[in-house]
Structures are given as C-alpha cells and as structure tokens.
XYZ file of C-alpha atoms in Angstrom:
723
model
C 0.029 -0.026 -0.015
C 2.632 2.356 0.943
C 4.623 1.695 -2.306
C 1.475 2.275 -4.339
C 0.819 5.668 -2.555
C 4.436 6.831 -3.145
C 4.165 5.819 -6.895
C 0.825 7.716 -7.206
C 2.591 10.836 -5.487
C 5.531 10.519 -7.962
C 3.116 10.402 -10.992
C 1.212 13.473 -9.488
C 4.460 15.485 -9.271
C 5.333 14.448 -12.749
C 2.156 15.653 -13.867
C 3.160 19.167 -12.910
C 5.451 19.389 -15.853
C 2.721 20.091 -18.491
C 1.443 23.032 -16.352
C 4.804 24.727 -16.127
C 5.310 24.031 -19.933
C 1.863 25.746 -20.661
C 3.217 28.838 -18.683
C 6.206 29.083 -20.888
C 8.655 28.203 -18.126
C 11.203 25.493 -18.012
C 11.829 22.931 -15.333
C 15.108 22.783 -13.574
C 17.074 19.642 -13.819
C 19.885 18.257 -11.684
C 22.357 19.110 -14.498
C 21.174 22.693 -14.001
C 21.840 22.501 -10.135
C 25.154 21.058 -10.540
C 26.285 23.043 -13.769
C 24.298 26.335 -13.483
C 25.675 27.866 -16.592
C 22.489 27.539 -18.441
C 20.700 29.244 -15.707
C 23.153 31.968 -14.924
C 26.203 33.032 -17.002
C 29.345 32.363 -14.921
C 31.064 35.407 -13.358
C 34.503 36.446 -12.784
C 36.430 35.280 -9.751
C 39.718 35.532 -8.030
C 39.903 39.475 -8.012
C 43.384 41.082 -7.313
C 44.741 44.640 -7.793
C 48.113 45.199 -9.397
C 50.267 46.872 -6.656
C 50.085 50.274 -8.517
C 46.132 50.081 -8.516
C 46.016 50.549 -12.390
C 44.859 47.019 -13.250
C 42.286 44.862 -11.506
C 42.955 41.161 -12.467
C 40.566 38.318 -12.248
C 39.766 35.027 -13.743
C 37.168 34.989 -16.606
C 35.394 31.748 -17.443
C 35.232 31.028 -21.134
C 32.256 29.636 -22.867
C 34.403 27.054 -24.503
C 37.917 25.938 -23.366
C 39.883 26.957 -20.315
C 39.256 30.153 -18.218
C 41.544 33.126 -18.892
C 43.441 35.438 -16.590
C 42.257 38.956 -17.502
C 42.551 42.430 -16.076
C 40.532 45.671 -16.296
C 42.500 48.879 -17.092
C 41.039 51.544 -14.756
C 42.689 54.265 -16.849
C 41.494 53.194 -20.288
C 38.220 51.377 -19.207
C 39.007 48.257 -21.136
C 39.619 44.602 -20.383
C 42.838 43.018 -21.495
C 43.788 39.157 -21.551
C 46.902 38.449 -19.368
C 47.103 34.792 -20.100
C 45.094 32.553 -22.212
C 45.834 28.789 -21.355
C 44.263 27.539 -24.647
C 46.779 25.604 -26.688
C 49.345 25.546 -23.907
C 50.656 22.356 -22.567
C 51.081 23.537 -18.972
C 48.100 22.977 -16.746
C 48.084 25.995 -14.589
C 45.990 26.845 -11.480
C 44.788 30.429 -12.281
C 42.736 30.956 -9.137
C 45.848 31.149 -6.882
C 47.906 33.566 -8.804
C 50.012 36.330 -7.187
C 51.289 39.843 -8.488
C 54.986 40.508 -7.897
C 55.419 43.585 -5.682
C 56.622 45.596 -8.714
C 53.648 44.624 -10.806
C 55.675 43.260 -13.753
C 55.086 39.585 -13.263
C 52.483 37.116 -11.894
C 53.198 33.929 -10.010
C 51.294 30.751 -10.931
C 51.049 27.308 -9.521
C 50.576 24.298 -11.851
C 52.037 21.259 -13.310
C 55.342 20.522 -11.979
C 55.784 23.457 -9.750
C 55.805 27.276 -9.939
C 55.613 29.429 -13.038
C 56.256 33.105 -13.614
C 54.308 35.094 -16.249
C 55.978 38.318 -17.538
C 52.996 40.667 -18.200
C 54.689 42.968 -20.636
C 55.955 40.216 -22.964
C 53.543 37.358 -22.207
C 56.428 35.037 -21.610
C 55.724 32.140 -19.245
C 58.627 30.416 -17.702
C 59.038 27.607 -15.038
C 60.393 29.089 -11.783
C 60.744 26.023 -9.688
C 60.074 22.317 -10.252
C 58.222 20.058 -7.766
C 54.934 18.301 -7.723
C 54.533 18.973 -3.938
C 55.132 22.788 -3.878
C 52.645 24.566 -1.800
C 51.736 28.075 -0.509
C 54.191 30.300 -2.397
C 54.869 33.929 -1.629
C 56.888 36.746 -2.988
C 59.548 38.352 -0.927
C 58.902 42.207 -0.333
C 61.205 43.243 -3.123
C 60.006 40.435 -5.404
C 63.435 38.976 -5.972
C 62.803 35.684 -4.411
C 59.824 33.418 -3.748
C 59.476 31.330 -0.583
C 57.319 28.056 -0.617
C 56.814 24.848 1.152
C 57.587 21.455 -0.310
C 57.118 18.087 1.561
C 56.859 20.173 4.702
C 60.141 21.996 4.445
C 60.504 25.793 3.727
C 62.431 26.838 0.470
C 63.398 29.943 -1.314
C 63.916 30.313 -5.118
C 65.782 33.210 -6.722
C 63.509 34.729 -9.451
C 66.205 35.618 -11.783
C 68.637 32.611 -11.594
C 66.089 29.981 -10.487
C 68.471 28.835 -7.759
C 66.770 27.043 -4.805
C 67.889 27.284 -1.212
C 66.326 24.743 1.342
C 65.787 26.647 4.702
C 64.674 23.717 6.849
C 65.426 20.019 6.765
C 63.426 18.356 9.477
C 59.973 18.363 7.771
C 58.067 15.074 7.759
C 54.606 13.619 7.812
C 54.319 14.609 11.430
C 56.289 17.924 11.268
C 55.096 20.948 9.313
C 57.233 23.952 8.625
C 55.570 27.065 7.330
C 52.295 25.229 6.445
C 49.375 24.504 8.813
C 48.361 20.822 9.620
C 44.790 19.651 9.158
C 43.171 20.979 12.353
C 44.955 24.294 12.354
C 43.864 24.989 8.760
C 40.451 23.829 9.413
C 39.677 25.568 12.666
C 42.232 28.465 13.484
C 42.992 29.941 9.941
C 41.576 33.338 9.307
C 42.417 33.128 5.535
C 41.791 30.574 2.836
C 45.565 29.818 2.448
C 47.408 27.276 4.541
C 50.571 29.339 4.534
C 52.106 29.923 7.905
C 55.180 32.010 7.288
C 56.026 35.717 6.616
C 58.834 37.560 5.183
C 60.648 40.273 7.305
C 60.245 43.670 5.898
C 63.714 43.691 4.469
C 63.471 40.283 2.939
C 66.459 38.793 4.784
C 64.384 36.428 7.167
C 61.393 34.287 7.304
C 59.340 33.671 10.374
C 57.366 30.427 10.209
C 55.010 28.309 12.368
C 56.368 24.909 13.200
C 53.729 22.187 14.051
C 54.777 18.916 15.536
C 51.827 16.457 15.033
C 53.620 13.397 16.623
C 51.546 13.657 19.856
C 48.345 13.679 17.937
C 46.493 10.434 17.526
C 46.394 8.868 14.021
C 43.069 8.427 12.400
C 42.926 5.965 9.482
C 40.939 6.874 6.263
C 40.078 3.762 4.284
C 40.493 3.728 0.462
C 38.105 0.952 -0.647
C 38.580 1.849 -4.383
C 41.584 -0.334 -4.900
C 42.167 -3.965 -5.375
C 44.086 -4.087 -2.216
C 42.398 -1.691 0.224
C 44.724 0.764 1.906
C 44.656 3.150 4.833
C 45.549 6.773 4.595
C 46.765 8.009 8.065
C 45.617 11.343 9.228
C 46.677 13.129 12.360
C 43.275 14.131 13.839
C 42.908 15.245 17.566
C 39.394 14.422 18.796
C 37.954 16.307 21.768
C 40.279 15.923 24.763
C 43.212 14.500 22.739
C 46.719 15.845 22.566
C 47.173 18.637 20.131
C 50.129 19.632 17.754
C 53.089 21.156 19.578
C 53.443 24.632 18.129
C 56.481 26.829 18.108
C 57.545 30.031 16.190
C 60.901 30.311 14.387
C 62.878 32.632 12.304
C 65.345 31.593 9.735
C 67.891 33.508 7.433
C 66.627 33.692 3.851
C 70.013 34.508 2.201
C 72.595 32.358 3.717
C 72.622 29.236 5.948
C 72.095 29.910 9.457
C 70.485 28.589 12.532
C 66.839 29.344 13.117
C 65.927 31.281 16.268
C 62.955 29.729 18.037
C 60.337 30.412 20.664
C 58.777 27.417 22.123
C 55.817 28.221 24.407
C 55.253 26.566 27.802
C 52.567 23.890 27.083
C 51.146 24.443 30.584
C 50.155 28.029 29.565
C 49.861 27.974 25.816
C 48.105 25.300 23.728
C 47.933 27.038 20.167
C 49.692 29.629 18.297
C 47.655 31.821 15.860
C 48.633 30.683 12.337
C 48.708 34.423 11.271
C 51.542 36.600 12.736
C 53.271 39.900 11.612
C 56.658 41.503 11.739
C 56.951 44.904 13.358
C 57.604 47.558 10.588
C 61.379 48.038 11.687
C 61.929 44.182 11.259
C 63.051 43.729 14.769
C 60.287 41.706 16.275
C 57.455 39.363 15.445
C 54.132 39.792 16.879
C 52.097 36.422 17.306
C 49.092 35.219 19.053
C 49.153 32.526 21.883
C 45.964 30.723 23.031
C 45.104 28.635 25.986
C 43.268 25.324 25.306
C 39.809 26.701 26.228
C 40.304 29.625 23.668
C 39.163 32.115 26.368
C 42.451 33.931 26.266
C 44.433 35.280 23.350
C 47.763 36.836 24.380
C 49.394 39.195 21.953
C 53.278 38.694 22.129
C 56.207 40.728 20.719
C 59.223 38.571 20.283
C 62.639 39.712 19.170
C 64.368 36.680 17.524
C 67.991 38.250 17.843
C 67.722 39.017 21.614
C 65.191 36.253 22.438
C 63.081 38.871 24.408
C 59.439 37.858 24.530
C 56.892 40.325 25.925
C 53.105 39.848 26.460
C 51.615 43.220 25.248
C 48.095 42.376 26.496
C 45.625 39.453 26.775
C 42.145 39.449 24.949
C 39.809 37.531 27.319
C 36.249 36.180 26.922
C 34.550 33.867 29.338
C 33.151 31.758 26.451
C 35.621 31.965 23.573
C 37.539 34.412 21.431
C 36.531 34.510 17.832
C 38.988 36.749 16.180
C 42.515 35.652 15.573
C 43.439 38.754 13.351
C 47.124 39.679 14.173
C 47.871 43.259 14.868
C 47.893 45.572 11.920
C 50.687 48.032 12.294
C 50.277 51.684 10.994
C 53.118 53.529 9.294
C 56.071 54.344 11.715
C 55.163 51.350 13.818
C 53.997 53.228 16.872
C 50.329 52.161 16.702
C 48.471 49.109 15.435
C 44.855 48.159 14.852
C 43.258 45.213 16.723
C 39.943 43.280 16.283
C 37.976 42.458 19.291
C 34.455 41.560 20.444
C 34.878 42.826 23.856
C 31.796 44.976 23.663
C 29.726 42.176 22.165
C 30.308 43.036 18.496
C 33.388 42.583 16.236
C 34.982 45.963 16.037
C 38.434 47.652 15.408
C 40.452 49.157 18.108
C 43.631 51.363 18.097
C 46.548 50.426 20.324
C 50.174 51.769 20.905
C 52.895 49.412 19.936
C 53.350 48.712 23.633
C 49.856 47.229 23.906
C 48.019 50.284 25.477
C 44.555 50.715 24.035
C 44.078 54.378 22.585
C 40.461 54.046 21.404
C 37.767 52.107 19.933
C 37.307 53.116 16.267
C 34.221 51.376 15.044
C 31.360 50.850 17.436
C 27.615 50.077 17.692
C 25.265 47.019 17.726
C 26.697 45.609 14.476
C 29.886 43.908 13.433
C 32.509 44.036 10.814
C 32.491 40.966 8.574
C 33.971 39.285 5.543
C 32.723 36.598 3.196
C 33.262 33.165 4.635
C 35.739 30.768 2.976
C 37.334 33.785 1.112
C 40.839 35.205 1.595
C 39.450 38.701 1.929
C 40.584 41.309 4.432
C 38.300 42.111 7.249
C 39.242 45.829 6.687
C 41.420 47.972 4.518
C 43.297 51.255 4.765
C 43.922 53.882 2.235
C 47.546 54.645 1.582
C 47.430 57.748 3.853
C 45.871 55.883 6.564
C 43.103 58.228 6.976
C 40.240 56.008 5.984
C 39.229 52.568 7.227
C 37.062 50.552 4.813
C 34.996 47.660 5.824
C 31.753 45.643 5.263
C 29.346 45.515 8.205
C 25.985 44.013 9.240
C 24.185 47.321 9.635
C 21.518 48.373 8.975
C 20.465 44.893 8.533
C 22.348 41.728 9.645
C 20.978 39.825 6.626
C 22.988 42.274 4.414
C 26.696 43.383 4.113
C 27.022 47.044 3.123
C 30.356 48.886 2.648
C 31.391 51.683 4.910
C 34.310 53.994 5.410
C 35.373 55.984 8.431
C 38.272 57.977 9.626
C 40.803 56.444 12.100
C 39.955 59.103 14.731
C 36.552 57.416 14.856
C 34.682 60.228 13.080
C 32.864 60.629 9.773
C 31.435 57.184 9.144
C 30.119 57.070 5.713
C 27.888 54.357 3.877
C 29.531 53.571 0.614
C 26.991 51.267 -0.930
C 23.192 51.349 -0.914
C 21.679 48.490 -2.850
C 20.076 45.904 -0.623
C 22.224 42.710 -0.533
C 25.786 41.665 -0.055
C 28.820 43.821 -0.937
C 32.404 42.537 -0.915
C 35.272 45.007 -0.521
C 38.494 45.253 -2.598
C 40.238 48.698 -2.127
C 42.874 49.415 -4.744
C 46.334 49.828 -3.369
C 46.469 53.565 -4.373
C 43.161 54.232 -2.720
C 41.504 55.626 -5.763
C 39.063 52.796 -6.368
C 36.711 50.121 -4.768
C 36.033 46.904 -6.547
C 32.615 45.872 -5.198
C 31.223 42.536 -5.704
C 27.562 42.929 -5.248
C 24.671 40.278 -5.110
C 21.098 40.170 -4.147
C 18.333 37.450 -3.948
C 17.542 38.010 -7.688
C 21.018 39.393 -8.782
C 24.010 37.052 -9.403
C 27.303 38.610 -8.222
C 28.340 41.534 -10.410
C 31.590 43.284 -10.201
C 31.539 47.221 -10.307
C 34.307 49.796 -9.986
C 33.444 52.686 -7.519
C 34.939 55.840 -6.318
C 35.975 55.689 -2.611
C 32.733 57.526 -1.712
C 30.645 54.835 -3.519
C 30.092 56.765 -6.788
C 29.929 54.427 -9.846
C 32.669 54.305 -12.224
C 32.237 51.348 -14.339
C 30.663 47.793 -14.367
C 33.283 45.142 -14.925
C 31.290 42.040 -14.913
C 27.575 41.529 -14.725
C 26.317 37.859 -15.163
C 23.007 37.432 -16.661
C 20.361 35.286 -14.734
C 17.940 33.201 -16.820
C 16.191 31.940 -13.684
C 12.926 33.872 -14.719
C 12.774 31.507 -17.629
C 12.231 28.451 -15.260
C 9.374 27.446 -13.037
C 10.841 28.933 -9.842
C 9.470 30.510 -6.525
C 10.433 33.711 -5.071
C 12.291 33.823 -1.702
C 10.426 35.609 1.027
C 12.201 36.968 3.968
C 10.415 36.775 7.398
C 10.894 37.609 11.045
C 9.372 35.257 13.539
C 9.337 35.101 17.245
C 11.521 32.694 19.391
C 9.754 31.144 22.336
C 11.513 33.900 24.563
C 10.385 36.677 22.328
C 13.679 37.181 20.416
C 13.392 37.962 16.712
C 14.560 35.150 14.362
C 15.271 35.581 10.746
C 13.842 33.080 8.208
C 13.329 32.560 4.535
C 10.442 30.937 2.888
C 10.269 29.398 -0.616
C 7.032 28.473 -2.102
C 6.214 26.298 -5.097
C 6.168 28.229 -8.389
C 2.507 27.291 -8.904
C 1.576 28.192 -5.186
C -2.059 27.881 -4.485
C -2.916 29.152 -0.941
C -5.955 26.803 -0.886
C -3.685 23.720 -1.000
C -1.879 21.951 1.762
C 1.880 21.654 1.207
C 4.700 19.550 2.678
C 7.643 21.528 4.093
C 11.348 20.758 4.118
C 13.289 22.597 6.867
C 16.695 23.354 5.420
C 19.055 23.640 8.554
C 22.725 24.487 9.503
C 22.288 25.864 12.970
C 26.103 25.939 14.077
C 28.463 28.791 14.950
C 29.944 31.007 12.383
C 27.507 30.341 9.620
C 24.500 32.376 8.522
C 22.167 30.996 5.934
C 19.464 33.719 5.734
C 21.168 36.412 3.887
C 19.960 38.744 1.221
C 22.394 37.656 -1.473
C 22.439 35.371 -4.597
C 23.435 32.011 -2.852
C 23.966 30.449 -6.303
C 20.252 30.985 -6.951
C 19.288 28.316 -4.382
C 18.873 25.951 -7.189
C 18.387 22.785 -5.262
C 15.853 24.392 -3.047
C 14.250 25.741 -6.210
C 14.144 22.116 -7.472
C 12.384 21.010 -4.205
C 9.979 23.779 -4.581
C 9.372 22.797 -8.280
C 8.449 19.264 -6.958
C 5.723 20.755 -4.691
C 7.588 21.376 -1.548
C 7.670 24.585 0.591
C 11.295 25.083 1.782
C 11.931 26.847 5.004
C 15.236 28.234 6.412
C 15.868 29.872 9.912
C 18.839 31.058 11.602
C 18.615 30.700 15.382
C 20.813 31.238 18.319
C 24.351 30.194 17.792
C 24.358 31.597 14.206
C 26.709 34.157 12.827
C 26.046 37.987 12.187
C 24.135 38.988 15.195
C 26.863 39.587 17.739
C 28.789 37.501 20.362
C 25.928 37.232 22.893
C 23.582 35.758 20.195
C 26.370 33.153 19.261
C 27.389 32.064 22.760
C 24.091 30.984 24.059
C 24.996 27.532 22.749
C 27.968 27.280 25.136
C 28.553 23.966 26.595
C 25.214 22.720 25.440
C 25.230 22.320 21.692
C 21.906 21.346 20.027
C 19.415 22.527 22.734
C 19.003 26.114 22.067
C 19.431 25.758 18.270
C 16.644 23.178 18.341
C 14.338 25.447 20.437
C 14.621 28.138 17.869
C 14.026 25.750 14.959
C 10.902 24.533 16.912
C 9.758 28.167 17.118
C 9.959 28.307 13.349
C 7.935 25.120 13.049
C 5.336 26.599 15.243
C 5.208 29.518 12.884
C 4.801 27.209 9.895
C 2.106 25.256 11.510
C 0.076 28.635 11.774
C 0.159 28.966 8.037
C -3.109 27.737 6.370
C -1.247 26.225 3.470
C 1.199 24.080 5.540
C 0.444 20.409 6.165
C 1.807 20.017 9.725
C 1.737 16.251 9.312
C 4.249 16.454 6.419
C 7.317 18.017 7.879
C 10.780 17.019 6.694
C 14.271 18.291 7.700
C 17.708 18.137 6.077
C 21.198 19.418 6.429
C 24.797 18.709 6.001
C 27.748 18.666 8.495
C 26.494 20.700 11.457
C 23.324 20.808 9.543
C 23.345 17.017 9.372
C 24.047 17.079 13.302
C 21.081 19.390 13.784
C 18.799 17.059 11.541
C 19.677 14.109 13.852
C 19.376 16.066 17.024
C 16.027 17.360 15.998
C 14.722 13.888 15.030
C 16.006 12.305 18.357
C 15.175 15.227 20.761
C 11.812 16.238 19.127
C 10.821 12.879 17.686
C 7.137 13.719 17.000
C 7.787 16.919 14.974
C 9.227 15.585 11.641
C 8.024 12.801 9.491
C 11.371 12.245 7.970
C 14.934 13.827 7.686
C 18.013 13.514 5.529
C 21.284 13.924 7.473
C 24.583 14.386 5.358
C 28.088 13.963 6.953
C 26.564 14.326 10.532
C 28.432 14.573 13.777
C 26.543 12.100 15.962
C 28.485 12.603 19.158
C 30.932 15.487 19.841
C 33.551 13.137 21.232
C 34.178 12.118 17.689
C 34.940 15.569 16.310
C 38.095 17.745 16.417
C 39.617 19.268 19.563
C 39.777 22.838 18.473
C 36.300 23.345 17.177
C 34.500 21.069 19.733
C 36.321 22.377 22.800
C 35.746 25.958 21.806
C 32.016 25.392 22.311
C 31.769 22.420 24.661
C 35.255 22.195 26.492
C 36.548 18.819 26.892
C 34.524 15.630 27.552
C 36.171 15.285 30.999
C 35.196 18.877 31.775
C 31.607 18.741 30.547
C 30.419 15.178 30.513
C 26.817 15.960 30.951
C 26.941 18.531 28.223
C 28.343 15.979 25.821
C 25.564 13.439 26.753
C 22.711 15.977 26.292
C 24.192 17.135 22.906
C 24.556 13.704 21.415
C 22.211 12.104 18.923
C 24.032 8.856 19.447
C 22.831 8.741 23.113
C 19.255 9.599 22.027
C 19.217 7.283 18.870
C 16.441 4.993 20.554
C 13.991 7.943 20.353
C 13.975 8.104 16.620
C 10.528 7.802 15.139
C 10.791 9.484 11.794
C 12.105 8.068 8.471
C 15.834 8.612 8.032
C 18.264 8.827 5.161
C 21.931 9.013 6.265
C 24.498 10.124 3.712
C 28.274 9.997 4.119
C 31.537 9.982 2.145
C 33.706 6.968 2.822
C 36.858 9.063 2.819
C 35.474 12.066 4.724
C 38.437 13.479 6.666
C 36.456 16.253 8.464
C 33.411 14.502 9.891
C 34.634 10.888 9.765
C 32.384 8.060 8.871
C 32.955 6.834 12.395
C 30.000 9.159 13.336
C 27.486 7.530 10.984
C 28.714 3.958 11.788
C 28.201 4.400 15.400
C 24.872 5.890 14.824
C 23.834 2.896 12.682
C 24.974 0.500 15.347
C 22.714 2.363 17.973
C 19.721 2.282 15.554
C 20.204 -1.458 14.899
C 20.470 -2.097 18.613
C 17.270 -0.182 19.072
C 15.577 -1.845 16.238
C 15.067 1.409 14.325
C 14.828 1.288 10.421
C 16.886 3.628 8.254
C 18.197 4.220 4.806
C 21.934 4.654 4.020
C 23.786 6.153 1.237
C 27.653 5.789 1.242
C 29.589 7.636 -1.390
C 32.784 5.868 -2.126
C 36.015 7.842 -2.092
C 34.292 11.139 -1.402
C 35.284 13.685 1.367
C 33.130 16.085 3.350
C 31.814 17.896 0.394
C 31.161 15.663 -2.670
C 33.018 16.608 -5.745
C 32.277 15.495 -9.405
C 29.238 15.357 -11.543
C 28.247 11.676 -10.878
C 28.447 11.821 -7.142
C 26.770 15.020 -6.792
C 23.919 14.160 -9.271
C 23.287 10.717 -7.483
C 23.158 12.227 -4.016
C 20.805 15.116 -5.022
C 18.559 12.577 -6.699
C 18.444 10.415 -3.571
C 17.536 13.325 -1.387
C 14.883 14.502 -3.811
C 13.463 10.892 -4.120
C 13.591 10.480 -0.333
C 11.471 13.498 0.468
C 8.966 12.602 -2.418
C 8.444 9.186 -0.976
C 8.123 10.207 2.500
C 6.273 13.507 2.313
C-alpha cells in the first residue's frame, strides 16, 4: 500500500510538468543545479589589484575551453587578457595567482611546480620544479619566492632559479611554514594554509612549526583499490593531545641557525597561524591561545635577543573568535586590533606597547567578510586616513560597505543596494572593486570611487532564472519562544495555491560562524528551487548560535550544543504550523555537516515533530569531532560530560521515530564516517529502520558530476517518497 501511494505521488508530481510548460517556463534539472551555466552566465572570480592600482585582475570563465586570466584597465576602461591557457601544454591553477610587488609579473602554480608570467611580454617560464610545492609567496622586493615542499621551507631566486632549502626536518608529522589539518580547518583566518611571513627587508622568514607526533592517528580507508589501503591522518578528537606549536625565524639569504620561541605547554596550547613583523623588522607579533580559547595573548618577540613580551591579553568567558594579528600603522608606533569585547566585532587602536588608545568602530553591528574567502576584514587607504569595511548594519542579513576616519569620526555608507557587498580597495586608494549580489541578482563586479560613486561595471552575469518554473524567496521575521526575533526565509512552489496543503522541508545548519538567511544570490538556491518545483515549501531559519548578530547571540549555545538551536528551530516550526497552506503532518528536515548534526538532534530530541529527515555527513557525538572546534564550544569531555551526553544524537538514537536517510563519504576527513557507523549501530540495537547512502571515495563535500547528481537525486526521491 505504501509503495502504491508513493508511486501515485510521484506520478502526480510528474504531472506538474505540462502545467509549467503551458506557462512558458522550463523545469530545472539536476544538471542545471550542478552546472548552473544555463541558468546564469558564470561570473569572474579571484579578484586582485596590481600593486600600482591601475589594473584589477581576475579569472574570466570561457564559454568553451579553459578560463583566462584577465584584467580591467582603470585608466582606459577596457579589459585585457593577461594569459589565455588555450593551446598551452602547462596545466596552471589560475585561481591562486599572485602579482609580484613591482607588478611586472605574476606567480602561478601548476603542473610540475611554480611558473612566472612576464606581463609585458607574455612570456611564461618555469620558476621551480616540484609536484608538492605549496603556499608560495613573493619576498617584499620580489626578487625571491618562498614556498613549502614536503613540509620544508624553500626559497627560489626569481632571476637565476637557484633554490635554497631553509629547513630540513619536515616530515609527515612535522610541518614547517604550513598548517596541519586541524589548524587549517579551525584556526585559520584566511583561505591559504601558509604559515610563514617575510621580514620587511626580505632577509628572514618567520614560520610556524607544528609537531603532530603527539596527535592520535586516524585511518581513512580507501576502498576503491584491489588491495584496500589506509590513509593515515593526524586528527585530535575532543580531549586528545594537540600539535606542539613553536615560532621560528630563519635567514633567507645564507645558511644559518633558526631562532625559536617554544611556548610553555602548561600556559599555551595553540599559536595563531597568522602573525606579523613589526615595521622595523626587529620583532614578530604573534598570538598565543590557551586550550579553552578564552585567552588570546598578543606577544612581541625579538628573535635576535630572544626577548618575548606579552603586550596584552584578550579575554572572553566563552571563547575568542577573532585571531586577526595586529595591523601596524606607518612608523610602527600604533596598530589596529579586532575584538568582540563589547559584544560586537570591532576595530580598536593600540600603541605598539599594547595600550589601548580608542575604539574606532562601534555600535550594535559587526565587521564581517565573506566566509571561505581570503578577503581582508578591513582595509586602509595609503594615507591611513580612512578605514574601509563591510558591516552588518542596517540589516544583519546584508553586508554594506562603509568607511570612517581612524579618529573614529565621519562614518560614511559607501553602498546602498540591498544585498551583499564585498570589499576590494585598490592599493592607491582611488577605487573600490565591489562584488555585489542580491536574491535576484547574481554577483556583479563594479568599480566605485571611494565614496561609492559608480565608475564602471566590470562584470555583470545574466540570470535566466525567470525562464524557469521557480518560486520567489520571502524574508520573514518570527518570534522565538522567549520573544527574540529570528530571521527566516520561505520558498513556495512556483504554482503556489494558498488553498492547498503543502509539505515543508526545513533546510538547517544551525551551528556557529554560519549564517544561511542572507539577502544575497546564494547560487540561486537551485536545489531548493528544484524541491519547490516538486511541490515542497522550503524553510530556512537562523537561530541562536548562528553568525552575524553579535557574540551574545552566538554564545547562548555554550557547553550545550543542540538544545538552544533546536528550540529556535521549533519556534520556526510553530510559525509554519500557523500557516493555512502548511500540512503539519508532512514536515521534513535536512542538513549537511553541522546541519546533519542538527537534523539528527531534531529527530531524536523532538521525535514527534518531523516525519522524515536527511542527514549528510553528521556529527553524531561531539567526542568524535576535532579538539579545536569542539572544545571552543563544549570544553573537553572530561570537563563537561553531561553537556556531551545531552548534545549527543547517538545517546538519544532509540528515540528516533521518523524516516531517516543518512549520507556520508567513505573518505570524509572532516566528519569521519565513524560518526555514521556508530549511529547505525545504535539504531540497529534499538530496532530502528533507516536508509543509508555511502559515497565511495568522497570527502566532506562531494565533488564530481556523478556523485553530486546521484546524492541530490537520492535526497529528492527520499522526500518525495516520505512527504
């Protein structure tokens, strides 16, 4: 009987196609979701200013063939091609290119090592050989490039190609100048794994050294071989020993012994992976954290004398979010510092001796940058008069650009259009490159004057979404059970009929440092649109613990993950049930990573609310996840055993009543498959049914057309069958 009903439902949904066809609109396909080029023309990416500010470079996708490295000439207002890989044998990674300090060449990574593109002649030459070269960076004068290869630090001369090896103790457990897995995943404030910095005069390199030997080894199984192999990964779970970190300085020009500072492990657990030299090159300023991440000490270390001073300590009773190193102003007498001490992420001015001068930005809003992008949190003009930044005011669902003077006066709003704006100030301070998107506007890149006046449009992708049978996103405000305002987003089917009753899919993340409800493009939300096209209402809500609304909003989840987030999600469900077109008996929930955790937490801690759920790569018990992330919010299992039990879907697995689809990659190195396997064991012991999809060889985010198509189809079919 159930099979017959599900088949009838499937036929009913398929019968919607002619209705859409009669309206002249097309149906989205999974190919459109995975390759959205037919829905919206691809836009440019990897923006970077040439050091003189006269060219804005970027990667422009080609309709056919490889993408090209291009630039916009701000003087002549025209686009030029810097590199067209078509017909070349070299396989180059354009997205990670770097301008030389003089702006006369571009550093590229690719097949067999590092390559240098001379921009005047177009000549491309190999600079250094090596398949394992990583995280390269020019010296301040541009005469050398430092890089990491097989966990050791090297320098290559740009003119001669001579290579010098600076460290020799790198190994699978000892990292020089590059972050290990847990540092890169949980402490990095930029998208690169690089952990070294040139001195201002280019004679020395300061680098982070991580010893992973104390960290337990976690085996990742590769099943896609005749003889199954294990890939070892150093992965500290909650409460485990962490990498031993030290900071070192090594001469770049001639062989020499490295100076080192090795923190006392009783006081310091982590070193911030980003650090800076003082402008005079005499000292390195670095950040030292305790294990609970409640104290971040700003150190000033002089490698020659060995003197190390703590300038001040940033303290928070819950955790410190920002690990931005000091930003020294000209002359080195003052620096800028980012803090949430008043509850919002703002910029402060300090003397070089660690004395606070004043708070520069302030108010019930925060500075922010796009997640997963190597974008600065703020920028200064060359005269250091104006501070430029993106902020969550006047609406935390937007990111508007502002500027204000360093004396704290004259705050000006630079952008006006509702949506998300991303900042890229030219080095000469004459222009802003603003990448702007809105719910119905894919990311466009425009050239602005510093006050926001429009100069030119550099790139403006065209959306064809209106040609498809899609719904329109509605932004709503609902009340939490304690009266707090929660931001939500609702997507209705394109042929919405208020007289009908619709099933609802709740799309959840729920965890720290992520904000789903934003007034930006979000890739058109194509998979959600496909769900709506198939007759579902799609609902998204950001509750307590999410990003963008201040530190107090986020820290309510402290030591008790899941509970407060679920309560806010249930307030959203209460609102949904009040809508006359919602069928409260047909509610589903889905999420990935922390969203997978929240899906399982909801199904096991509110078992009568949802009829079904799809959990992708879920954490099922926080004792399985990494130390830095988990302990930031939960402390260690020994310190908070009750909190771990209460936050565990694994402990509550016998409560499951809904239909469940679990999805996981067999090679996931982030949320290990151990989480799902243990949850399955608990379900079997409790006699609970489940559906399982394992994706062979895939990590935390599935890559490739076939895996992504297959898993999206499974999720779609699952909700069709159960809702």
